[in-house]
Each structure stands twice: as C-alpha cells, then as structure tokens.
PDB file of C-alpha atoms and ligand atoms in Angstrom:
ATOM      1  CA  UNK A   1       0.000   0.000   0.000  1.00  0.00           C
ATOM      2  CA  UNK A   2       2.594   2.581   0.723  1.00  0.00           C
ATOM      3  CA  UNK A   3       5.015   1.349  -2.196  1.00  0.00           C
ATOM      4  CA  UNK A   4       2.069   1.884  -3.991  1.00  0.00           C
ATOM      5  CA  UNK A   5       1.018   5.150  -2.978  1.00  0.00           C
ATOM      6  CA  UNK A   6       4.847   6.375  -3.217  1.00  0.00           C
ATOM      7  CA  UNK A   7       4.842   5.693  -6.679  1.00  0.00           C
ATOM      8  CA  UNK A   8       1.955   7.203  -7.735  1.00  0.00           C
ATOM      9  CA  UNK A   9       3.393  10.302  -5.910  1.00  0.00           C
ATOM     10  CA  UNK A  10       6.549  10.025  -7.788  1.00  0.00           C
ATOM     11  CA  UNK A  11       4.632   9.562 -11.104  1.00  0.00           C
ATOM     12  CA  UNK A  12       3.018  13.383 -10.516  1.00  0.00           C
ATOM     13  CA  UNK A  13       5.791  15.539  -9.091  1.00  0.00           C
ATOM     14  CA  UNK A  14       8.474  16.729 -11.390  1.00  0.00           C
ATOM     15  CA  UNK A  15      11.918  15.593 -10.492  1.00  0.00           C
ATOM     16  CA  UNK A  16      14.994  17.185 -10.762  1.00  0.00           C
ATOM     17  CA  UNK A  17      18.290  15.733 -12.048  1.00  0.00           C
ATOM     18  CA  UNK A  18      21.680  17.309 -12.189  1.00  0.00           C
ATOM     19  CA  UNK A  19      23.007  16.800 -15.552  1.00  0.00           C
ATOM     20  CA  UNK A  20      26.236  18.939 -15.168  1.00  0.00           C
ATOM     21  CA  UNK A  21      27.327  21.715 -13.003  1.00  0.00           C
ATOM     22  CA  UNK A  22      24.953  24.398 -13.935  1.00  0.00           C
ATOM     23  CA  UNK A  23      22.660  21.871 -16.201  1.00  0.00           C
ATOM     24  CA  UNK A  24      19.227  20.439 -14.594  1.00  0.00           C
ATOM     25  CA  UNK A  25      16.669  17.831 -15.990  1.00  0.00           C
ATOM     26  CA  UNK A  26      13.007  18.780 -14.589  1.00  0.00           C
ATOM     27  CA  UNK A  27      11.533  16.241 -15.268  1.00  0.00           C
ATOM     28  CA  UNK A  28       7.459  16.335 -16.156  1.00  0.00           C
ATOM     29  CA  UNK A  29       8.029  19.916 -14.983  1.00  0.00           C
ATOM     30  CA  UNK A  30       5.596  21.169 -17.836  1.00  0.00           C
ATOM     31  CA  UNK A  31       3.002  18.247 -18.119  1.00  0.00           C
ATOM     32  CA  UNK A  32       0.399  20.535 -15.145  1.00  0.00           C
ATOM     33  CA  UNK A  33       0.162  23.220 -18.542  1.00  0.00           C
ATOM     34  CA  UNK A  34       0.376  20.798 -20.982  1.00  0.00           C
ATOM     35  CA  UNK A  35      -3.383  21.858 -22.705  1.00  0.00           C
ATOM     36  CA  UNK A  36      -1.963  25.712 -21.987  1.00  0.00           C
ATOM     37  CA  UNK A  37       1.042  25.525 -23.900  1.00  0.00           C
ATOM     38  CA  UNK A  38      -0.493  22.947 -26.673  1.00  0.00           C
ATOM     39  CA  UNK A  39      -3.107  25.457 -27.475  1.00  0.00           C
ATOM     40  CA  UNK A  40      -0.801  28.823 -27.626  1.00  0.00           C
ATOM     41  CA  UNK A  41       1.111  26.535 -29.808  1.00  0.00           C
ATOM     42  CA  UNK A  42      -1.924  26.473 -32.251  1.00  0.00           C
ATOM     43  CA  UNK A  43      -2.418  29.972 -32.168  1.00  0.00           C
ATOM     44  CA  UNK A  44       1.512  30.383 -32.812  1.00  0.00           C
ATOM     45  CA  UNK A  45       1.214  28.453 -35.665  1.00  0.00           C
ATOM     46  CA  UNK A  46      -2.063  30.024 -37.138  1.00  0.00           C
ATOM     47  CA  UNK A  47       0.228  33.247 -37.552  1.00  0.00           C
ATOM     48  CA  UNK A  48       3.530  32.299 -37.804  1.00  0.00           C
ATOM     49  CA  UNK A  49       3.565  28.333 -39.532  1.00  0.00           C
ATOM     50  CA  UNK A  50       5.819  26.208 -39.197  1.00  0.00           C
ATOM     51  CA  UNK A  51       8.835  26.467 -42.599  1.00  0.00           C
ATOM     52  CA  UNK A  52      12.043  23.771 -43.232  1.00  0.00           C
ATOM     53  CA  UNK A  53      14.777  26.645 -42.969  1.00  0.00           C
ATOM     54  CA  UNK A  54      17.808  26.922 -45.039  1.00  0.00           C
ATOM     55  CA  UNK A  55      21.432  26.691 -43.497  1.00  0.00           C
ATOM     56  CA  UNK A  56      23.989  28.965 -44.756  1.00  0.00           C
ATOM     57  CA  UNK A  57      26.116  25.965 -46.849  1.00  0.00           C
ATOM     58  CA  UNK A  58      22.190  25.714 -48.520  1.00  0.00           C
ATOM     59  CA  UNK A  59      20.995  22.228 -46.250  1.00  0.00           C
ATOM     60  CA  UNK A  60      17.054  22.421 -45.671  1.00  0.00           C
ATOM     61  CA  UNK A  61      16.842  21.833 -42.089  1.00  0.00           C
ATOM     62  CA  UNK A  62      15.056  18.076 -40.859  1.00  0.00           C
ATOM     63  CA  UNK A  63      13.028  20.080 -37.934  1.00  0.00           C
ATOM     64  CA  UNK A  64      10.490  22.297 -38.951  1.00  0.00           C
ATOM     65  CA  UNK A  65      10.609  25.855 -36.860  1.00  0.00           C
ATOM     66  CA  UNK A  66       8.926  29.085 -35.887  1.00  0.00           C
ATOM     67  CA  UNK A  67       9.214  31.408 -32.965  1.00  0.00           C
ATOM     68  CA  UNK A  68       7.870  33.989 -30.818  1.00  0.00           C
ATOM     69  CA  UNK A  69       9.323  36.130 -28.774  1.00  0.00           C
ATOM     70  CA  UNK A  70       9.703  39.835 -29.495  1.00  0.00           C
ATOM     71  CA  UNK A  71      12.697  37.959 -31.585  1.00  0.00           C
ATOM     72  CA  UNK A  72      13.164  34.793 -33.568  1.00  0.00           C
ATOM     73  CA  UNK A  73      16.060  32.889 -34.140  1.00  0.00           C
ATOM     74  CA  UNK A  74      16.209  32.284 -38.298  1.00  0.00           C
ATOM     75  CA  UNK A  75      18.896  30.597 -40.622  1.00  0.00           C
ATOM     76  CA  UNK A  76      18.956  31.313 -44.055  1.00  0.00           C
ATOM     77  CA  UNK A  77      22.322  31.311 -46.712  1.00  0.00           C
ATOM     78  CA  UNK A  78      23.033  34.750 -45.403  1.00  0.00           C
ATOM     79  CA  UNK A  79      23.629  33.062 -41.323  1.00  0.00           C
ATOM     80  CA  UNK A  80      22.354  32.828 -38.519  1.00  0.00           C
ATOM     81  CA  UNK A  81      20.539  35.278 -36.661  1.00  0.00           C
ATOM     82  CA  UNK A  82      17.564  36.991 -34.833  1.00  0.00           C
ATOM     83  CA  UNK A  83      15.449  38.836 -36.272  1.00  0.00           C
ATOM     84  CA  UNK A  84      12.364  40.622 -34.704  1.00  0.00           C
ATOM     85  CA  UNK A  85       9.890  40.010 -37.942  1.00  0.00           C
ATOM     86  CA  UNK A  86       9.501  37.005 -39.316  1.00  0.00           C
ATOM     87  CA  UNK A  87      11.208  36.836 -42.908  1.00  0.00           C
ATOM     88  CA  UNK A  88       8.309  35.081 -44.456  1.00  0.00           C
ATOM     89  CA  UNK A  89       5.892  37.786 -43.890  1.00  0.00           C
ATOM     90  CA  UNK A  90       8.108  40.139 -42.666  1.00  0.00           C
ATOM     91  CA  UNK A  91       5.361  40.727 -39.971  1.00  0.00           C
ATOM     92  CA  UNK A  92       6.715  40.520 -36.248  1.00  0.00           C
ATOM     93  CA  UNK A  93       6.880  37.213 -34.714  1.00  0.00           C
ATOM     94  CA  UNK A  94       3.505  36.183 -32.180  1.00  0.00           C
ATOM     95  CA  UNK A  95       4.084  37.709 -28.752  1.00  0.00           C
ATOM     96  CA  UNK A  96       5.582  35.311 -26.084  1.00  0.00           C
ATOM     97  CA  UNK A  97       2.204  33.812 -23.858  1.00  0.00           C
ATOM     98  CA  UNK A  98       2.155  34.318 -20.822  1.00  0.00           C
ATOM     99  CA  UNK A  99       2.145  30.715 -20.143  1.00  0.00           C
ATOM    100  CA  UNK A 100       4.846  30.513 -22.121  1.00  0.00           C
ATOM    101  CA  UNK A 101       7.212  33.028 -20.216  1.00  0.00           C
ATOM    102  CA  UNK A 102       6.385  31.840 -16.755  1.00  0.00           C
ATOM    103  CA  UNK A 103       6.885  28.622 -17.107  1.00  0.00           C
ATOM    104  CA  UNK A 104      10.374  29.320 -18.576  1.00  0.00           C
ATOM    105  CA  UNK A 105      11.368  31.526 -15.658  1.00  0.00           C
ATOM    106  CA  UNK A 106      10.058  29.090 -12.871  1.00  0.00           C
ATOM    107  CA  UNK A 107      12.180  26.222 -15.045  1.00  0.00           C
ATOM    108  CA  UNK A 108      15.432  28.762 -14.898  1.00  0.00           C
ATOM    109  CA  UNK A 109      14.733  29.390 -11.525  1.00  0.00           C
ATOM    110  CA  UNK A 110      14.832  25.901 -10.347  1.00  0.00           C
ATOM    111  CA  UNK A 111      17.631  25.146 -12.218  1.00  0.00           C
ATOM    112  CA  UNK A 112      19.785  27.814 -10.371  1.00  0.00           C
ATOM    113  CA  UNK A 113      19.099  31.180 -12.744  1.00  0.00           C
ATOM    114  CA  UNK A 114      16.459  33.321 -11.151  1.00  0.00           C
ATOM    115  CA  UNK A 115      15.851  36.584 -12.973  1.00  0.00           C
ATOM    116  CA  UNK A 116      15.567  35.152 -15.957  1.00  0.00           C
ATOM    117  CA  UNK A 117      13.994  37.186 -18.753  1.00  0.00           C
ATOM    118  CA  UNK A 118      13.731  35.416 -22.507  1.00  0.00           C
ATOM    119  CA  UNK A 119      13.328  37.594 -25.371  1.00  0.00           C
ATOM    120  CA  UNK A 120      13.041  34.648 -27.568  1.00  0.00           C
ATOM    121  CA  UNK A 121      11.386  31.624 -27.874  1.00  0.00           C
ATOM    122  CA  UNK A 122      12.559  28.848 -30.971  1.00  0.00           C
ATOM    123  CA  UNK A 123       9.525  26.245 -31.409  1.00  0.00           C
ATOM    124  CA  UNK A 124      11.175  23.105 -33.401  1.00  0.00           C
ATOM    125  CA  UNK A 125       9.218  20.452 -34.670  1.00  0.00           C
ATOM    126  CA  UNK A 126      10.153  17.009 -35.466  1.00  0.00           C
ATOM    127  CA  UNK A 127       8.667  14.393 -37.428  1.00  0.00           C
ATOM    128  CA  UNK A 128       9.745  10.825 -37.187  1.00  0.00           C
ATOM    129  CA  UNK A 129      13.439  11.235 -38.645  1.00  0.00           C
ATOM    130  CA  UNK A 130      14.300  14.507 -37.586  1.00  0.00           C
ATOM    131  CA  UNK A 131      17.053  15.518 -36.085  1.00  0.00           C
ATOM    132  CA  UNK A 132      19.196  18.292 -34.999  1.00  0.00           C
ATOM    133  CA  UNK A 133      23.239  17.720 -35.185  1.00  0.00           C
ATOM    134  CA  UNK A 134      25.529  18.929 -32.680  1.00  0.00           C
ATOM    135  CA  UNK A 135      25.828  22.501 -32.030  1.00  0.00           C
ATOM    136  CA  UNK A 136      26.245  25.329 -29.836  1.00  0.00           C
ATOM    137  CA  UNK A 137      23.999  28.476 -29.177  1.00  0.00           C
ATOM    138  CA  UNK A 138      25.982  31.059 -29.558  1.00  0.00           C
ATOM    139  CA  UNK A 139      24.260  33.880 -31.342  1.00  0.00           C
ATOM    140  CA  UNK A 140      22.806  35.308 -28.253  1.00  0.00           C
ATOM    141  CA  UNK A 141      24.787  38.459 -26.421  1.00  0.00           C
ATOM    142  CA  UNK A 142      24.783  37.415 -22.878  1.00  0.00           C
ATOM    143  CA  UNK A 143      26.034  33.846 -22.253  1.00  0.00           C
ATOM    144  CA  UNK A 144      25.518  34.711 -18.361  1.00  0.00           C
ATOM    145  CA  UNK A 145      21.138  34.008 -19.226  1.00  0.00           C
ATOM    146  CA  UNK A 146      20.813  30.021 -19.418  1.00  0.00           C
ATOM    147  CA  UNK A 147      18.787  27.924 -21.977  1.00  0.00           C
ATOM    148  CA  UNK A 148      15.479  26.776 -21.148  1.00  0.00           C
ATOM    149  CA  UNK A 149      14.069  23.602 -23.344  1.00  0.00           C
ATOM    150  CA  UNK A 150      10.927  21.863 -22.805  1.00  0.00           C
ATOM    151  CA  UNK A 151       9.976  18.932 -24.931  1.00  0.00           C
ATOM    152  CA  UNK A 152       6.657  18.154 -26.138  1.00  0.00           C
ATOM    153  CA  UNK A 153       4.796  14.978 -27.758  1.00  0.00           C
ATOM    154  CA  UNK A 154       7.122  12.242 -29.107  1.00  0.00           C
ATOM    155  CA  UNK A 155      10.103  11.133 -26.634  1.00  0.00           C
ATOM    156  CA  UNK A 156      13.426  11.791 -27.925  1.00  0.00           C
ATOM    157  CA  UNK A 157      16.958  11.208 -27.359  1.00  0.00           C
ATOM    158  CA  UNK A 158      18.748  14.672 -26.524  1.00  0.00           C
ATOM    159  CA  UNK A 159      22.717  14.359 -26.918  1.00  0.00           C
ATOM    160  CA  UNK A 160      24.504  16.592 -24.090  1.00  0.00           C
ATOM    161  CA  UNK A 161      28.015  17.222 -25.073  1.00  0.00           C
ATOM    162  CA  UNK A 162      30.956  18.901 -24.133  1.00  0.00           C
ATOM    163  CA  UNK A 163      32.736  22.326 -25.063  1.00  0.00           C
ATOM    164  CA  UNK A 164      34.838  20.682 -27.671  1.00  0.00           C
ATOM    165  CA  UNK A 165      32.763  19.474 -30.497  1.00  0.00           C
ATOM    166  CA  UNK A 166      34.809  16.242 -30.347  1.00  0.00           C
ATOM    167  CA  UNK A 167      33.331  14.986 -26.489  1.00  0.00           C
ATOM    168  CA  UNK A 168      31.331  12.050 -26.426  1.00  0.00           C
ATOM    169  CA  UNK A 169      27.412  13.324 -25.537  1.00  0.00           C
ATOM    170  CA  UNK A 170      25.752  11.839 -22.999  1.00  0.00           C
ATOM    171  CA  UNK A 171      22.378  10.449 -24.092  1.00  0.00           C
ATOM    172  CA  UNK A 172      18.926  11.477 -22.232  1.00  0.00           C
ATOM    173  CA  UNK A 173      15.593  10.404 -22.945  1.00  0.00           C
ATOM    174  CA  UNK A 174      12.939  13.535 -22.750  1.00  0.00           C
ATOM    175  CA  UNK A 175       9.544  13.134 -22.745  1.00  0.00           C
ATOM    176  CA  UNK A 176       6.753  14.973 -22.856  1.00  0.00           C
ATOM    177  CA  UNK A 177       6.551  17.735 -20.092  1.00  0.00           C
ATOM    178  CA  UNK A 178      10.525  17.318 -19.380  1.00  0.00           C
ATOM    179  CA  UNK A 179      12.272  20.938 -19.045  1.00  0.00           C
ATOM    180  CA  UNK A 180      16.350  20.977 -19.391  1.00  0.00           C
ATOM    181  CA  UNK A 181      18.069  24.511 -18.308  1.00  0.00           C
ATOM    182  CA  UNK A 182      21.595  24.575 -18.774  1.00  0.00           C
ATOM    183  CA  UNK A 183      23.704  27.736 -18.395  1.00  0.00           C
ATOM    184  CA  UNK A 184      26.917  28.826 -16.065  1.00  0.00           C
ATOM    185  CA  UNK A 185      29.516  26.361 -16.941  1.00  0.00           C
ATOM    186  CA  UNK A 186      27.669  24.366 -19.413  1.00  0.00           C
ATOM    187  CA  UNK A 187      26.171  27.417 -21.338  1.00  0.00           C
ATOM    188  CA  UNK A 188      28.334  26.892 -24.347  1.00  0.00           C
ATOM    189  CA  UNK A 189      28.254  22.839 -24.584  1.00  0.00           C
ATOM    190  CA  UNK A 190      27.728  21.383 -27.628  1.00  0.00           C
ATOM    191  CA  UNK A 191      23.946  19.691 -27.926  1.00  0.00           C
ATOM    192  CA  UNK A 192      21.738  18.424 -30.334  1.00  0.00           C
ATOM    193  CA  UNK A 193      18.792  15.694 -31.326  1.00  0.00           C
ATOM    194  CA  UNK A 194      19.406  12.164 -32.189  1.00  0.00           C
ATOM    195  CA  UNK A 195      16.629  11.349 -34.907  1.00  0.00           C
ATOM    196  CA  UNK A 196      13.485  11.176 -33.619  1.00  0.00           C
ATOM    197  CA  UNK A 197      12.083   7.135 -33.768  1.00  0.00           C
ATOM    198  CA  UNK A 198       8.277   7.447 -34.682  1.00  0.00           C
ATOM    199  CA  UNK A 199       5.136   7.014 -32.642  1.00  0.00           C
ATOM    200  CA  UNK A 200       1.859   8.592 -31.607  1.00  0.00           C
ATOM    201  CA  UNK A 201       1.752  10.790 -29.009  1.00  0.00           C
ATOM    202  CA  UNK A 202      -1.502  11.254 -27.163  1.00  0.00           C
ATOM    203  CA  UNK A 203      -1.679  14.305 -27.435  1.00  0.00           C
ATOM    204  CA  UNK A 204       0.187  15.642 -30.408  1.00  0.00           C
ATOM    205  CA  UNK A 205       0.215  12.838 -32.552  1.00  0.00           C
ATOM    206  CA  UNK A 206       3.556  11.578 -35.158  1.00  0.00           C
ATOM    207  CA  UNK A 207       5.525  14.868 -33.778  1.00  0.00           C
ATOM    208  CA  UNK A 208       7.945  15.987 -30.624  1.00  0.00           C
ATOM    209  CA  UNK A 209       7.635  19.945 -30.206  1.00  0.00           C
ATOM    210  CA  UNK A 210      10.386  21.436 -28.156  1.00  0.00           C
ATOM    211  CA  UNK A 211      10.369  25.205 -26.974  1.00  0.00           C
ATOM    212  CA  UNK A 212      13.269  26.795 -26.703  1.00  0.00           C
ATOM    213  CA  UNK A 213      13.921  29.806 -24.703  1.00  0.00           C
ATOM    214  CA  UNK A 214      16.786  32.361 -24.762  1.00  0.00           C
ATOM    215  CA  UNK A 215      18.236  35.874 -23.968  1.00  0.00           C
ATOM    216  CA  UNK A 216      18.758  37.603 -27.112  1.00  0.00           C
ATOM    217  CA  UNK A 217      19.802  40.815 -26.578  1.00  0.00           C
TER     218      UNK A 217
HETATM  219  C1  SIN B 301      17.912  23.017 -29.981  1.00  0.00           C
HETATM  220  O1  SIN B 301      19.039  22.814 -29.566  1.00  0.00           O
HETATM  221  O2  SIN B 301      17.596  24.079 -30.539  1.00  0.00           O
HETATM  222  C2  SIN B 301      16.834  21.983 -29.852  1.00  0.00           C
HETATM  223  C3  SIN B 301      16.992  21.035 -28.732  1.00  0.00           C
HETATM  224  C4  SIN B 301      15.822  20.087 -28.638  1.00  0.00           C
HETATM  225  O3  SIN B 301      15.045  19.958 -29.588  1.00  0.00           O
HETATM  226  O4  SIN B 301      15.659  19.453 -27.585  1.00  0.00           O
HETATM  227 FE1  FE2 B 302      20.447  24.434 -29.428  1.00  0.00          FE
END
C-alpha cells in the first residue's frame, strides 16, 4: 500500500536531475500546462507556420521551426541570426504567452538562474526522422542568461556534449513535459537531437515539439 502510494506520488511531481554543473533535468516539470502551452502553440502556428529553414552551406533543415518572442532565431544562406519580424511575412513574430514566459522563468529558476527574462522563444518540430546535429547556441549576447528547453509529444533522445565538439554526448531520454536549463559552466556545450524514432503521441500525434527559450539581446 505505501510502495504503492509512493509511486503514484513520484509519477506526478516533477523531479529534478543534475546533468552537469549548472545543467538540470526537470523532469514532467511542464506536463500541469500541458493543454496551456499545446493550445498557444496552435495559435503560434495560425500566424507564424511552421517552414524547413535553409542553413547557410544551402541544407534544408530536418526540424520544422517558428518562434515567438519579441525575436526569432532564423537561418537562411546569409547566417544565422535573430530577427524581430519574421522573414516570411516580414510581420513581427507572435508575442511570447504568458504561459509561455512563466513557465520558462520558474524552469530557470529551479535550475539555479532566477531573474531570468527570454526575449526569444525557438519552437522546433520534429517528425519521425528529424534531427538536430551537434551545435552550440551562440548567437545570443549574454552567455551569463541560461537555456530553457521543454519537450513536447514524441520522446526523444537529446545528446549533451561537451565544449569541444569532439566529447562524447551523454544520451537522455525527454519526454513529454521534461524541461532541461543549462547555463553557467555548461552554457556553451555542444547539444543536439538524435533522430526522432516514430510514434503517436496522445496528445500531439507523429511529432515531438520542443520550446526553446533564450536571452537575445
Ligand atoms: C535546440 O538545440 O535548438 C533543440 C533542442 C531540442 O530539440 O531538444
Ligand atoms: Fe540548441
């Protein structure tokens, strides 16, 4: 009876793991606002839709993005960068919810970074097969803000490298409602998304959705 009641306990409450010095895992930390952030999602993508970007050596990109945010992170064969319209409408990006934000700065907070304040949110979406190589992100201003990610639908496999491209990642699994902030001495380790194996998600079907927050500027 008590086994039993302890794990239904631990089934509810998000978790916390320490990844790295300065990198947490909260686990099911967004599942509570999971029908929140699913339907400013839809309203995200009603304005601003999803597109395959471009890299600058001219690769279209496996995960599908958009942002919001008073600024978006875009690649196109001109670079990297952020840009406070989107270049497809050249319309400003859909404002940050409010869901959106606070959930990010309660994540940042438990993971050591209170204060935070994101100016941009990346939304990447993969389909079955989609990955993300290695990479750092390194076009923001401030590396003293962290990086707040919160996966969506699908489970994935998120690689969680080193500062030298060349260190082994560590593999974790995150699953829907999982929140990693890493910043301090990991802000600058190289990351990225091991393809994505296919499945149906309850609740958002053949697709893993991951938010990404940042300090831009
Ligand atoms: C990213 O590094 O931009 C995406 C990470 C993820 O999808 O979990
Ligand atoms: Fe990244």
């Amino acid at each position: 009876m008590t086994a039993d009641l302890f794990e239904g306990v631990a089934a509810v409450l998000p978790s916390r793991e320490v990844m790295a010095e300065g990198a947490v895992l909260l686990r099911g930390f967004a599942r509570p606002s999971e029908s929140e952030l699913i339907a400013a999602l839809r309203d995200i993508e009603g304005w601003a839709p999803f597109r395959h970007m471009v890299t600058p050596g001219g690769h279209s990109m496996s995960v599908a993005m958009t942002n919001c945010g008073g600024l978006g992170w875009v690649t196109d064969r001109g670079g990297y960068r952020y840009d406070a319209n989107d270049p497809e409408t050249a319309k400003p990006w859909p404002a940050m919810p409010a869901a959106f934000r606070q959930l990010a700065v309660q994540a940042a907070a438990q993971g050591g970074f209170p204060g935070f304040s994101p100016d941009a949110c990346l939304i990447n979406r993969y389909e079955p097969g989609a990955r993300m190589s290695l990479h750092q992100d390194k076009d923001e201003d401030d590396f003293t803000a962290p990086i707040v990610s919160m996966s969506l639908g699908l489970p994935a496999i998120f690689l969680f490298g080193g500062l030298k491209r060349a260190d082994k990642p560590r593999r974790f699994r995150l699953e829907h409602g999982d929140v990693v902030v890493w910043g301090g001495p990991t802000r600058l380790v190289f990351h990225g998304v091991a393809p994505l194996a296919d499945g149906k998600h309850a609740l958002l079907g053949r697709q893993r959705i991951n938010l990404t927050f940042r300090k831009a500027r």
